[in-house]
PDB file of C-alpha atoms in Angstrom:
ATOM      1  CA  SER L  30     -46.832 -28.153-110.885  1.00 91.00           C
ATOM      2  CA  LEU L  31     -48.714 -25.841-108.233  1.00 91.00           C
ATOM      3  CA  GLN L  32     -45.775 -25.739-105.949  1.00 92.00           C
ATOM      4  CA  GLY L  33     -43.873 -24.404-108.827  1.00 94.00           C
ATOM      5  CA  ALA L  34     -45.617 -21.346-109.198  1.00 95.00           C
ATOM      6  CA  VAL L  35     -45.954 -20.747-105.483  1.00 94.00           C
ATOM      7  CA  ASP L  36     -42.112 -21.256-105.993  1.00 95.00           C
ATOM      8  CA  GLN L  37     -42.134 -18.529-108.455  1.00 96.00           C
ATOM      9  CA  LEU L  38     -44.373 -15.851-106.646  1.00 95.00           C
ATOM     10  CA  GLN L  39     -42.378 -15.660-103.566  1.00 94.00           C
ATOM     11  CA  MET L  40     -39.930 -15.272-105.226  1.00 95.00           C
ATOM     12  CA  ALA L  41     -41.087 -12.273-107.135  1.00 94.00           C
ATOM     13  CA  HIS L  42     -41.954 -11.245-104.041  1.00 91.00           C
ATOM     14  CA  SER L  43     -38.501 -11.443-103.047  1.00 92.00           C
ATOM     15  CA  ILE L  44     -37.241 -10.216-105.824  1.00 93.00           C
ATOM     16  CA  LEU L  45     -40.115  -6.830-105.395  1.00 91.00           C
ATOM     17  CA  MET L  46     -38.482  -6.591-101.648  1.00 89.00           C
ATOM     18  CA  GLU L  47     -41.664  -4.829-100.352  1.00 89.00           C
ATOM     19  CA  ARG L  48     -44.892  -3.448-101.657  1.00 89.00           C
ATOM     20  CA  ASP L  49     -43.751   0.596-101.695  1.00 89.00           C
ATOM     21  CA  ASN L  50     -41.284  -0.982-104.013  1.00 88.00           C
ATOM     22  CA  ASP L  51     -43.964  -1.117-106.759  1.00 92.00           C
ATOM     23  CA  PRO L  52     -47.039  -1.699-105.282  1.00 93.00           C
ATOM     24  CA  ARG L  53     -49.305  -2.547-107.876  1.00 95.00           C
ATOM     25  CA  THR L  54     -46.858  -5.178-108.779  1.00 95.00           C
ATOM     26  CA  TRP L  55     -46.477  -6.375-105.620  1.00 94.00           C
ATOM     27  CA  ASP L  56     -50.653  -6.926-105.371  1.00 95.00           C
ATOM     28  CA  MET L  57     -51.432  -8.737-107.973  1.00 96.00           C
ATOM     29  CA  VAL L  58     -48.480 -10.616-107.250  1.00 96.00           C
ATOM     30  CA  SER L  59     -50.201 -11.602-103.854  1.00 96.00           C
ATOM     31  CA  GLU L  60     -53.916 -11.681-105.317  1.00 96.00           C
ATOM     32  CA  GLU L  61     -51.768 -15.044-107.690  1.00 97.00           C
ATOM     33  CA  LEU L  62     -50.319 -16.201-104.275  1.00 97.00           C
ATOM     34  CA  ALA L  63     -53.074 -16.717-102.595  1.00 97.00           C
ATOM     35  CA  ALA L  64     -54.842 -17.616-104.649  1.00 97.00           C
ATOM     36  CA  THR L  65     -52.829 -20.307-105.878  1.00 97.00           C
ATOM     37  CA  LEU L  66     -51.786 -21.801-102.596  1.00 96.00           C
ATOM     38  CA  LEU L  67     -55.369 -22.190-101.627  1.00 96.00           C
ATOM     39  CA  ILE L  68     -55.934 -24.125-104.573  1.00 95.00           C
ATOM     40  CA  LEU L  69     -52.964 -26.190-103.481  1.00 94.00           C
ATOM     41  CA  GLY L  70     -53.834 -26.777 -99.822  1.00 93.00           C
ATOM     42  CA  VAL L  71     -57.744 -28.024-101.782  1.00 92.00           C
ATOM     43  CA  ARG L  72     -56.193 -30.128-103.896  1.00 92.00           C
ATOM     44  CA  ARG L  73     -54.180 -31.487-101.169  1.00 89.00           C
ATOM     45  CA  ARG L  74     -57.139 -31.667 -99.102  1.00 87.00           C
ATOM     46  CA  LYS L  75     -59.059 -33.864-101.625  1.00 87.00           C
ATOM     47  CA  THR L  76     -56.135 -36.050-102.792  1.00 86.00           C
ATOM     48  CA  LEU L  77     -55.816 -37.008 -98.889  1.00 82.00           C
ATOM     49  CA  LEU L  78     -59.168 -37.482 -97.694  1.00 79.00           C
ATOM     50  CA  GLY L  79     -60.961 -38.058-100.847  1.00 72.00           C
ATOM     51  CA  GLY L  80     -63.089 -36.294-103.220  1.00 60.00           C
ATOM     52  CA  GLY L  81     -65.434 -35.002-101.793  1.00 56.00           C
ATOM     53  CA  GLU L  82     -66.795 -31.322-100.348  1.00 52.00           C
ATOM     54  CA  ASN L  83     -67.700 -32.837 -97.243  1.00 47.00           C
ATOM     55  CA  PRO L  84     -65.032 -35.432 -95.390  1.00 47.00           C
ATOM     56  CA  ILE L  85     -65.078 -36.865 -92.310  1.00 49.00           C
ATOM     57  CA  MET L  86     -63.419 -35.869 -88.926  1.00 52.00           C
ATOM     58  CA  ALA L  87     -62.152 -38.965 -88.834  1.00 48.00           C
ATOM     59  CA  GLN L  88     -60.578 -38.959 -91.923  1.00 53.00           C
ATOM     60  CA  ALA L  89     -58.982 -35.472 -90.841  1.00 51.00           C
ATOM     61  CA  VAL L  90     -57.686 -37.481 -87.162  1.00 56.00           C
ATOM     62  CA  ARG L  91     -55.307 -40.467 -89.378  1.00 72.00           C
ATOM     63  CA  LEU L  92     -53.611 -37.490 -91.168  1.00 74.00           C
ATOM     64  CA  THR L  93     -49.823 -37.718 -89.922  1.00 78.00           C
ATOM     65  CA  PRO L  94     -49.332 -34.134 -89.271  1.00 78.00           C
ATOM     66  CA  GLY L  95     -47.216 -33.199 -91.633  1.00 81.00           C
ATOM     67  CA  GLU L  96     -50.226 -34.218 -93.849  1.00 82.00           C
ATOM     68  CA  GLU L  97     -52.394 -31.954 -92.199  1.00 80.00           C
ATOM     69  CA  CYS L  98     -49.467 -29.124 -91.771  1.00 79.00           C
ATOM     70  CA  SER L  99     -49.223 -29.218 -95.533  1.00 85.00           C
ATOM     71  CA  VAL L 100     -53.397 -28.980 -96.351  1.00 85.00           C
ATOM     72  CA  VAL L 101     -53.452 -25.836 -93.443  1.00 88.00           C
ATOM     73  CA  GLU L 102     -50.296 -24.449 -94.000  1.00 93.00           C
ATOM     74  CA  CYS L 103     -51.435 -23.146 -97.627  1.00 94.00           C
ATOM     75  CA  MET L 104     -54.675 -22.224 -96.480  1.00 95.00           C
ATOM     76  CA  GLU L 105     -53.681 -20.112 -93.938  1.00 96.00           C
ATOM     77  CA  GLN L 106     -50.955 -18.094 -96.066  1.00 96.00           C
ATOM     78  CA  SER L 107     -53.457 -17.464 -98.664  1.00 96.00           C
ATOM     79  CA  LEU L 108     -55.911 -17.010 -95.473  1.00 97.00           C
ATOM     80  CA  ASN L 109     -53.160 -14.097 -94.175  1.00 97.00           C
ATOM     81  CA  ILE L 110     -51.883 -12.699 -97.780  1.00 96.00           C
ATOM     82  CA  TYR L 111     -55.995 -11.691 -98.605  1.00 97.00           C
ATOM     83  CA  LYS L 112     -56.177 -10.471 -95.415  1.00 97.00           C
ATOM     84  CA  ALA L 113     -53.292  -8.185 -96.000  1.00 95.00           C
ATOM     85  CA  LEU L 114     -55.040  -6.997 -99.008  1.00 95.00           C
ATOM     86  CA  GLY L 115     -58.388  -6.695 -97.456  1.00 96.00           C
ATOM     87  CA  ASN L 116     -59.824  -8.826 -99.702  1.00 97.00           C
ATOM     88  CA  GLU L 117     -63.139  -9.909 -97.476  1.00 97.00           C
ATOM     89  CA  LYS L 118     -65.116 -12.072 -99.581  1.00 97.00           C
ATOM     90  CA  GLN L 119     -60.951 -13.878-100.353  1.00 97.00           C
ATOM     91  CA  THR L 120     -60.877 -14.510 -96.840  1.00 97.00           C
ATOM     92  CA  ALA L 121     -64.553 -16.164 -96.039  1.00 97.00           C
ATOM     93  CA  ALA L 122     -63.604 -18.224 -99.053  1.00 96.00           C
ATOM     94  CA  VAL L 123     -60.194 -19.397 -97.220  1.00 96.00           C
ATOM     95  CA  HIS L 124     -62.241 -20.017 -93.741  1.00 96.00           C
ATOM     96  CA  TYR L 125     -64.735 -21.982 -95.377  1.00 93.00           C
ATOM     97  CA  GLN L 126     -62.046 -24.899 -96.730  1.00 92.00           C
ATOM     98  CA  LEU L 127     -60.633 -24.687 -93.783  1.00 91.00           C
ATOM     99  CA  ALA L 128     -63.738 -25.724 -92.085  1.00 89.00           C
ATOM    100  CA  LEU L 129     -64.473 -28.136 -94.702  1.00 86.00           C
ATOM    101  CA  PHE L 130     -61.055 -29.803 -93.991  1.00 84.00           C
ATOM    102  CA  TYR L 131     -61.912 -29.516 -89.964  1.00 80.00           C
ATOM    103  CA  LYS L 132     -66.060 -30.817 -90.475  1.00 74.00           C
TER     104      LYS L 132
END
């Protein structure tokens, strides 16, 4: 499952402890973690709001705070990782996915 992959990647980060110990491996794990979190957020959005790429804001309003958080939290974690890595293309992609959620 995607959540299982996120858990394993976060465990890899905790084992490495910090980027300075092995920058190449840290960055590789970070890229995979960010991508997995983004995919998880997008899938949750589609599950909660339907398969369309352009959810209606009225649908988002009907989400419980927990449901909204389950989508936004994944995407925001992904966004923070991509920003820390300086990956502007993927940072923009996450902003786009967040925009689709709030549209």
